[in-house]
PDB file of C-alpha atoms in Angstrom:
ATOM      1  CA  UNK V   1       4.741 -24.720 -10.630  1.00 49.00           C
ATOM      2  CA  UNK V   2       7.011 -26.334 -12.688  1.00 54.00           C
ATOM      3  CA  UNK V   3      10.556 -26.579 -12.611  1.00 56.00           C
ATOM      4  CA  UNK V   4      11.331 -24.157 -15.453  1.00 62.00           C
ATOM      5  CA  UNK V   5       9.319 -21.388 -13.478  1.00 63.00           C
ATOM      6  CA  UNK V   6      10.301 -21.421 -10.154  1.00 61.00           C
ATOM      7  CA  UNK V   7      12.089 -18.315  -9.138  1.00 72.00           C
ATOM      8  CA  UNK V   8      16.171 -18.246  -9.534  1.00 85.00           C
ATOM      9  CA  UNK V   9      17.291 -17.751  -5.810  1.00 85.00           C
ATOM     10  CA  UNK V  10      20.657 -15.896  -5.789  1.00 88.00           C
ATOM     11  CA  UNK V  11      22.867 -16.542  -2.783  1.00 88.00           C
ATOM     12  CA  UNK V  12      23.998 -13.046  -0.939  1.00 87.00           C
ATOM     13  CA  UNK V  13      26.394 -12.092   2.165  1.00 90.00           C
ATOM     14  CA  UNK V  14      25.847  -9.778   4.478  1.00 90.00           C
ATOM     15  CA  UNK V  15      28.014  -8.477   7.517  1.00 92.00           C
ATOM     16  CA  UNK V  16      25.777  -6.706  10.342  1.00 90.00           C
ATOM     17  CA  UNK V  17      26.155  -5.440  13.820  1.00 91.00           C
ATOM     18  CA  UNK V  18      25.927  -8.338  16.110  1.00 93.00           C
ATOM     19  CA  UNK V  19      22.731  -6.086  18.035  1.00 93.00           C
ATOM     20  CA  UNK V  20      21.253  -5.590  14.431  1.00 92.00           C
ATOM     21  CA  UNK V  21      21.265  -9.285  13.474  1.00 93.00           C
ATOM     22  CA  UNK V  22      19.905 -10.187  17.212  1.00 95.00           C
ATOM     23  CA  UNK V  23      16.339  -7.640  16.576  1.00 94.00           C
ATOM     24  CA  UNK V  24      16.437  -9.319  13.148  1.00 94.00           C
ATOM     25  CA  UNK V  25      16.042 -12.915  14.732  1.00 94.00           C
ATOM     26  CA  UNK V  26      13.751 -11.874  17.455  1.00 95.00           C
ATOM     27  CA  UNK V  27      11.393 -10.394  14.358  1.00 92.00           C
ATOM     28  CA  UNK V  28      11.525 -13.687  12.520  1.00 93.00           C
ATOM     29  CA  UNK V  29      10.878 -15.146  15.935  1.00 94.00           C
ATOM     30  CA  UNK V  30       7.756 -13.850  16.509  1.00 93.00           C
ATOM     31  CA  UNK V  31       6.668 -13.924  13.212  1.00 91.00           C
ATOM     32  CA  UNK V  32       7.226 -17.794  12.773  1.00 92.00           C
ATOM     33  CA  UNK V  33       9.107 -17.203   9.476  1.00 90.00           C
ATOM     34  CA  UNK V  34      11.302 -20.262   8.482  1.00 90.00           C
ATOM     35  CA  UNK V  35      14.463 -18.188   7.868  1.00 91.00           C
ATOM     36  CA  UNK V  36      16.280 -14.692   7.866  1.00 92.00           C
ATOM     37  CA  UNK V  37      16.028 -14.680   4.251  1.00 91.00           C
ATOM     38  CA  UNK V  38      11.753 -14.301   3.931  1.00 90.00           C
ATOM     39  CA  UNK V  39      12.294 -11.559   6.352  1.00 89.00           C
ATOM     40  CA  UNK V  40      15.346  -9.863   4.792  1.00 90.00           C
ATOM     41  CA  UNK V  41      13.605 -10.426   1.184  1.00 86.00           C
ATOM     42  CA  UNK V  42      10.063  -9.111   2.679  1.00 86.00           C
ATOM     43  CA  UNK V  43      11.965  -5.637   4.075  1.00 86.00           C
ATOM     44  CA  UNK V  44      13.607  -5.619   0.189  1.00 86.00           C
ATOM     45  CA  UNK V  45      10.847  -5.479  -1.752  1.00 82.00           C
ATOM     46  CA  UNK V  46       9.047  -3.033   0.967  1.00 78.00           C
ATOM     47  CA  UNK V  47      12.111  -0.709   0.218  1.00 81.00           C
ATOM     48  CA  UNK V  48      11.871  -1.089  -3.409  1.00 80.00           C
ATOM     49  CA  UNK V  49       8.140  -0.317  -3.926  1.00 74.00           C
ATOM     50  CA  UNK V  50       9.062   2.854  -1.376  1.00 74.00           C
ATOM     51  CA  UNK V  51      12.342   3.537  -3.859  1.00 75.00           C
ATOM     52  CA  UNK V  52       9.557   3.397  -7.351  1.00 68.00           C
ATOM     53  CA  UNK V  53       7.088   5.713  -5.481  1.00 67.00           C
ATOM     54  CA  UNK V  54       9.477   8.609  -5.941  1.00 64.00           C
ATOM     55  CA  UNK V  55      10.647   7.877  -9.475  1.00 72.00           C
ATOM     56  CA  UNK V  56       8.422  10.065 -11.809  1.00 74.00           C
ATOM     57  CA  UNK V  57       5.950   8.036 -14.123  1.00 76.00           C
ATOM     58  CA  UNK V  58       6.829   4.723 -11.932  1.00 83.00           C
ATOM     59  CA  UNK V  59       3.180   2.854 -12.027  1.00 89.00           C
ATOM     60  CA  UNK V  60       2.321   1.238  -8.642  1.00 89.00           C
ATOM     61  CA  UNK V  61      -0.445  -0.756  -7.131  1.00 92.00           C
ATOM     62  CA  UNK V  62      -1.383  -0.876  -3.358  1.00 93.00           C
ATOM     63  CA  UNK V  63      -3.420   0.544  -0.030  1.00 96.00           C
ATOM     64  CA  UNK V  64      -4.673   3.510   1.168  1.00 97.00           C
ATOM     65  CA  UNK V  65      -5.358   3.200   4.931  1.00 97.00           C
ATOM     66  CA  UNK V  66      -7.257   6.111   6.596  1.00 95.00           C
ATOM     67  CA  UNK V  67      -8.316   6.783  10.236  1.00 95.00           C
ATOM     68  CA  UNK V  68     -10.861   9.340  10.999  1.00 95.00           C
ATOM     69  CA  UNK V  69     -13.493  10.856  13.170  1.00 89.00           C
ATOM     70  CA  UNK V  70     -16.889  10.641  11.617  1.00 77.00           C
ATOM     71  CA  UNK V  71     -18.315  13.434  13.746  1.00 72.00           C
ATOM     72  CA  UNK V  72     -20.721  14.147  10.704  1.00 67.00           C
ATOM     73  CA  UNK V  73     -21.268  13.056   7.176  1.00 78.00           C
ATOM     74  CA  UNK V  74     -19.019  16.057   6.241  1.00 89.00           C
ATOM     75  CA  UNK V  75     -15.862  13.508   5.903  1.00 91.00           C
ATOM     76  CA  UNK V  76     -17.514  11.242   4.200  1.00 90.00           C
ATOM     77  CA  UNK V  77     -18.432  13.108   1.766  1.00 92.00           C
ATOM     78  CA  UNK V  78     -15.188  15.029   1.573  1.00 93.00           C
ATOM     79  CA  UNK V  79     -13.436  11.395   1.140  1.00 94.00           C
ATOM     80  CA  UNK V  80     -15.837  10.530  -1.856  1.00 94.00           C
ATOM     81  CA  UNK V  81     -15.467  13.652  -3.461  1.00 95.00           C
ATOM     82  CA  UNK V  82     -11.251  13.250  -3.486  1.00 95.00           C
ATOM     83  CA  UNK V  83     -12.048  10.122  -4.874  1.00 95.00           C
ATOM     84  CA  UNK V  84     -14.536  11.075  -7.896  1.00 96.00           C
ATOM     85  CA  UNK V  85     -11.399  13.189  -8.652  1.00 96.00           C
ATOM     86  CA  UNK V  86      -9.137   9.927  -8.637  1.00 97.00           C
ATOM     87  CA  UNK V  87     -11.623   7.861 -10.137  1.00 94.00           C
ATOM     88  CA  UNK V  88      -9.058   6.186 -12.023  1.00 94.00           C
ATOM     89  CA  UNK V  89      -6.579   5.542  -9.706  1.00 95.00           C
ATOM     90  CA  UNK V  90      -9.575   4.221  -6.946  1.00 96.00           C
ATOM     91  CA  UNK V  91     -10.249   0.761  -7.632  1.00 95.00           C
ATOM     92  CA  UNK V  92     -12.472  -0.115  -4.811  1.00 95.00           C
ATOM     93  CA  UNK V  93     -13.096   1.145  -0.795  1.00 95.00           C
ATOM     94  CA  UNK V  94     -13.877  -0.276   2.426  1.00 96.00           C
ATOM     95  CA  UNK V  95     -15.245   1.117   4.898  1.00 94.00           C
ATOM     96  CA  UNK V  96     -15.764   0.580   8.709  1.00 95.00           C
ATOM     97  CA  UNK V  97     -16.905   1.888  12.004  1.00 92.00           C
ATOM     98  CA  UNK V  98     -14.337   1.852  14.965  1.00 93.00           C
ATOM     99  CA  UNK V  99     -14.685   2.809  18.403  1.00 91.00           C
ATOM    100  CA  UNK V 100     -15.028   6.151  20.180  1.00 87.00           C
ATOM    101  CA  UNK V 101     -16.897   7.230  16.630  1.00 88.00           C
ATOM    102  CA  UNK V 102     -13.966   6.823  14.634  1.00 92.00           C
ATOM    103  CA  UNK V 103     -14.269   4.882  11.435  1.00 94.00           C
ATOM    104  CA  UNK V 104     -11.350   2.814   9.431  1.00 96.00           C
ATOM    105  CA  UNK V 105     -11.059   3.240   5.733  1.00 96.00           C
ATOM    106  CA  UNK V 106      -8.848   1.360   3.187  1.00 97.00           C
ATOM    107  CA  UNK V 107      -8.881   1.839  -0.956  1.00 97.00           C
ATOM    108  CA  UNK V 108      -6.891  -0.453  -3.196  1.00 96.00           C
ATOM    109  CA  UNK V 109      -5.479   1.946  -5.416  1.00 96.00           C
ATOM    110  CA  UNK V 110      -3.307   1.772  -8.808  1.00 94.00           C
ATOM    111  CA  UNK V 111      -2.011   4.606 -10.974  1.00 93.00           C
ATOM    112  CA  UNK V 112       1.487   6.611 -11.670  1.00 92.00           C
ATOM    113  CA  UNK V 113       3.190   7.553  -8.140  1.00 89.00           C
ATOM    114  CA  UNK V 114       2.555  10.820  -8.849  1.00 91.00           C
ATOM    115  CA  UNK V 115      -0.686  10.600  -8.823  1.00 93.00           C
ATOM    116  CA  UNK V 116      -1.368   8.607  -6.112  1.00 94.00           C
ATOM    117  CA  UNK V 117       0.984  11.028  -3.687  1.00 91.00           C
ATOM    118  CA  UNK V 118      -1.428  13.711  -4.896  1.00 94.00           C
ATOM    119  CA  UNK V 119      -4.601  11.556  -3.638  1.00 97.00           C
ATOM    120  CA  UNK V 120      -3.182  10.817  -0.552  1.00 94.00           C
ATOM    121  CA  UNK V 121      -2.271  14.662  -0.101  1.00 94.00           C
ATOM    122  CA  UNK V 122      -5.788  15.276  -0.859  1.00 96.00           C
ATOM    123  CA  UNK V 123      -7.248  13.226   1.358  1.00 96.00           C
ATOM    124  CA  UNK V 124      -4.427  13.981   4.027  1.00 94.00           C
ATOM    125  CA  UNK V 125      -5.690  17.727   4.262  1.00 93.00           C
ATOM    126  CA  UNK V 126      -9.036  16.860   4.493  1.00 93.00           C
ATOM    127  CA  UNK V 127     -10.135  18.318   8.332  1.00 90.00           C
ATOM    128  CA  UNK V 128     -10.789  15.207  10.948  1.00 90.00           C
ATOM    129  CA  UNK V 129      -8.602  12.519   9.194  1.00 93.00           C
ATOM    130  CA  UNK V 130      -6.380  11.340  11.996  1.00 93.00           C
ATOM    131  CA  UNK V 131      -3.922   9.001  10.152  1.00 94.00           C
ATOM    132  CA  UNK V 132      -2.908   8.137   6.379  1.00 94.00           C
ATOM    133  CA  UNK V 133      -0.416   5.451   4.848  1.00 93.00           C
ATOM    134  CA  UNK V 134      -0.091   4.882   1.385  1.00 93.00           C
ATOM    135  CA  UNK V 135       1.627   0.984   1.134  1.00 90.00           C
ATOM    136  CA  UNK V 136       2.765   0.052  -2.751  1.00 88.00           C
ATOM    137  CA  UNK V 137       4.117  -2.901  -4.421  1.00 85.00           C
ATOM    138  CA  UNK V 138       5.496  -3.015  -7.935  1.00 80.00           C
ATOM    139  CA  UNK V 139       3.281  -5.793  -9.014  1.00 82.00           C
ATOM    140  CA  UNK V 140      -0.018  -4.535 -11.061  1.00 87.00           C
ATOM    141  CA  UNK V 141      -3.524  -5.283 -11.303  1.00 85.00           C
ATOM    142  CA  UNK V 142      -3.580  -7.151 -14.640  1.00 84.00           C
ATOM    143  CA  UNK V 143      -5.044  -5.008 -17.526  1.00 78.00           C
ATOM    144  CA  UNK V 144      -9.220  -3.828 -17.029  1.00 68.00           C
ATOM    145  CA  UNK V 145     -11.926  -4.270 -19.734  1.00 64.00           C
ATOM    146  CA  UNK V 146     -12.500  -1.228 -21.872  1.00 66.00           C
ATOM    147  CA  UNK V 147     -15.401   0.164 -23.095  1.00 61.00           C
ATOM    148  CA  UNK V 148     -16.163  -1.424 -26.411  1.00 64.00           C
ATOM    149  CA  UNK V 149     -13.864  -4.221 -26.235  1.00 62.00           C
ATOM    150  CA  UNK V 150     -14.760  -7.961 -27.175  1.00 63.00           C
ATOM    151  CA  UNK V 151     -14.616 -10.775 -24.612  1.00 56.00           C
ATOM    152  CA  UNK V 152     -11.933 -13.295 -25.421  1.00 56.00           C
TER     153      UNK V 152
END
């Protein structure tokens, strides 16, 4: 990187209770960060791609972690059918076997908040999943080839 692109840093106060600031340094602690500020500026941008998932027509990028019981291939196939309907919003799944016949799912998903609230809804009522979480970030997936576009 060169010295015209690195990132402006901006300098910023903040006053906190003296028990607030103490959990803060025992979480960049344990984390081995070098400083308050990656932490403070990590739990920023979390809020922030939280604050863009309710603004209507906000486009996001990020996860779709699912826990469920595979009893039978019902949920599976429940889980690929709510994704044929968000075919453009899925961009790829993974999927694993955990134990006591539960299984771990996680799709990289981009699309308008709105619609990916609706495929987590979806997937959410679907009967045996145990536990959803939708994470987001602001940043995109750069553009995807089209149908009938040339290679540059």
């Amino acid at each position: 990187m060169s010295i015209d692109t690195l990132p402006q840093l901006a300098r910023l106060s903040v006053s906190l209770p003296a028990e607030l600031l103490a959990q803060l340094d025992a979480m960049v602690a344990e984390r081995s960060l070098p400083s308050r500020s990656q932490m403070i500026a990590e739990l920023i941008r979390h809020e922030l791609a939280e604050h863009h998932e309710g603004r209507e027509g906000a486009v996001l990028a990020g996860a779709i972690t699912l826990i469920y019981r595979a009893d039978s291939g019902r949920v599976r196939q429940a889980l690929a059918q709510a994704q044929q309907a968000y075919l453009k919003e899925v961009i790829s799944s993974q999927h694993v076997f955990l134990e006591d016949d539960q299984s771990l799912e996680v799709m990289l998903v981009q699309g308008p908040s709105e619609r990916l609230q609706a495929l987590c809804d979806e997937l959410r009522r679907i009967r045996g999943v145990q536990q959803i979480k939708l994470v987001t970030t602001t940043a995109l997936l750069p553009p995807l080839h089209a149908h009938g576009e040339e290679a540059r």
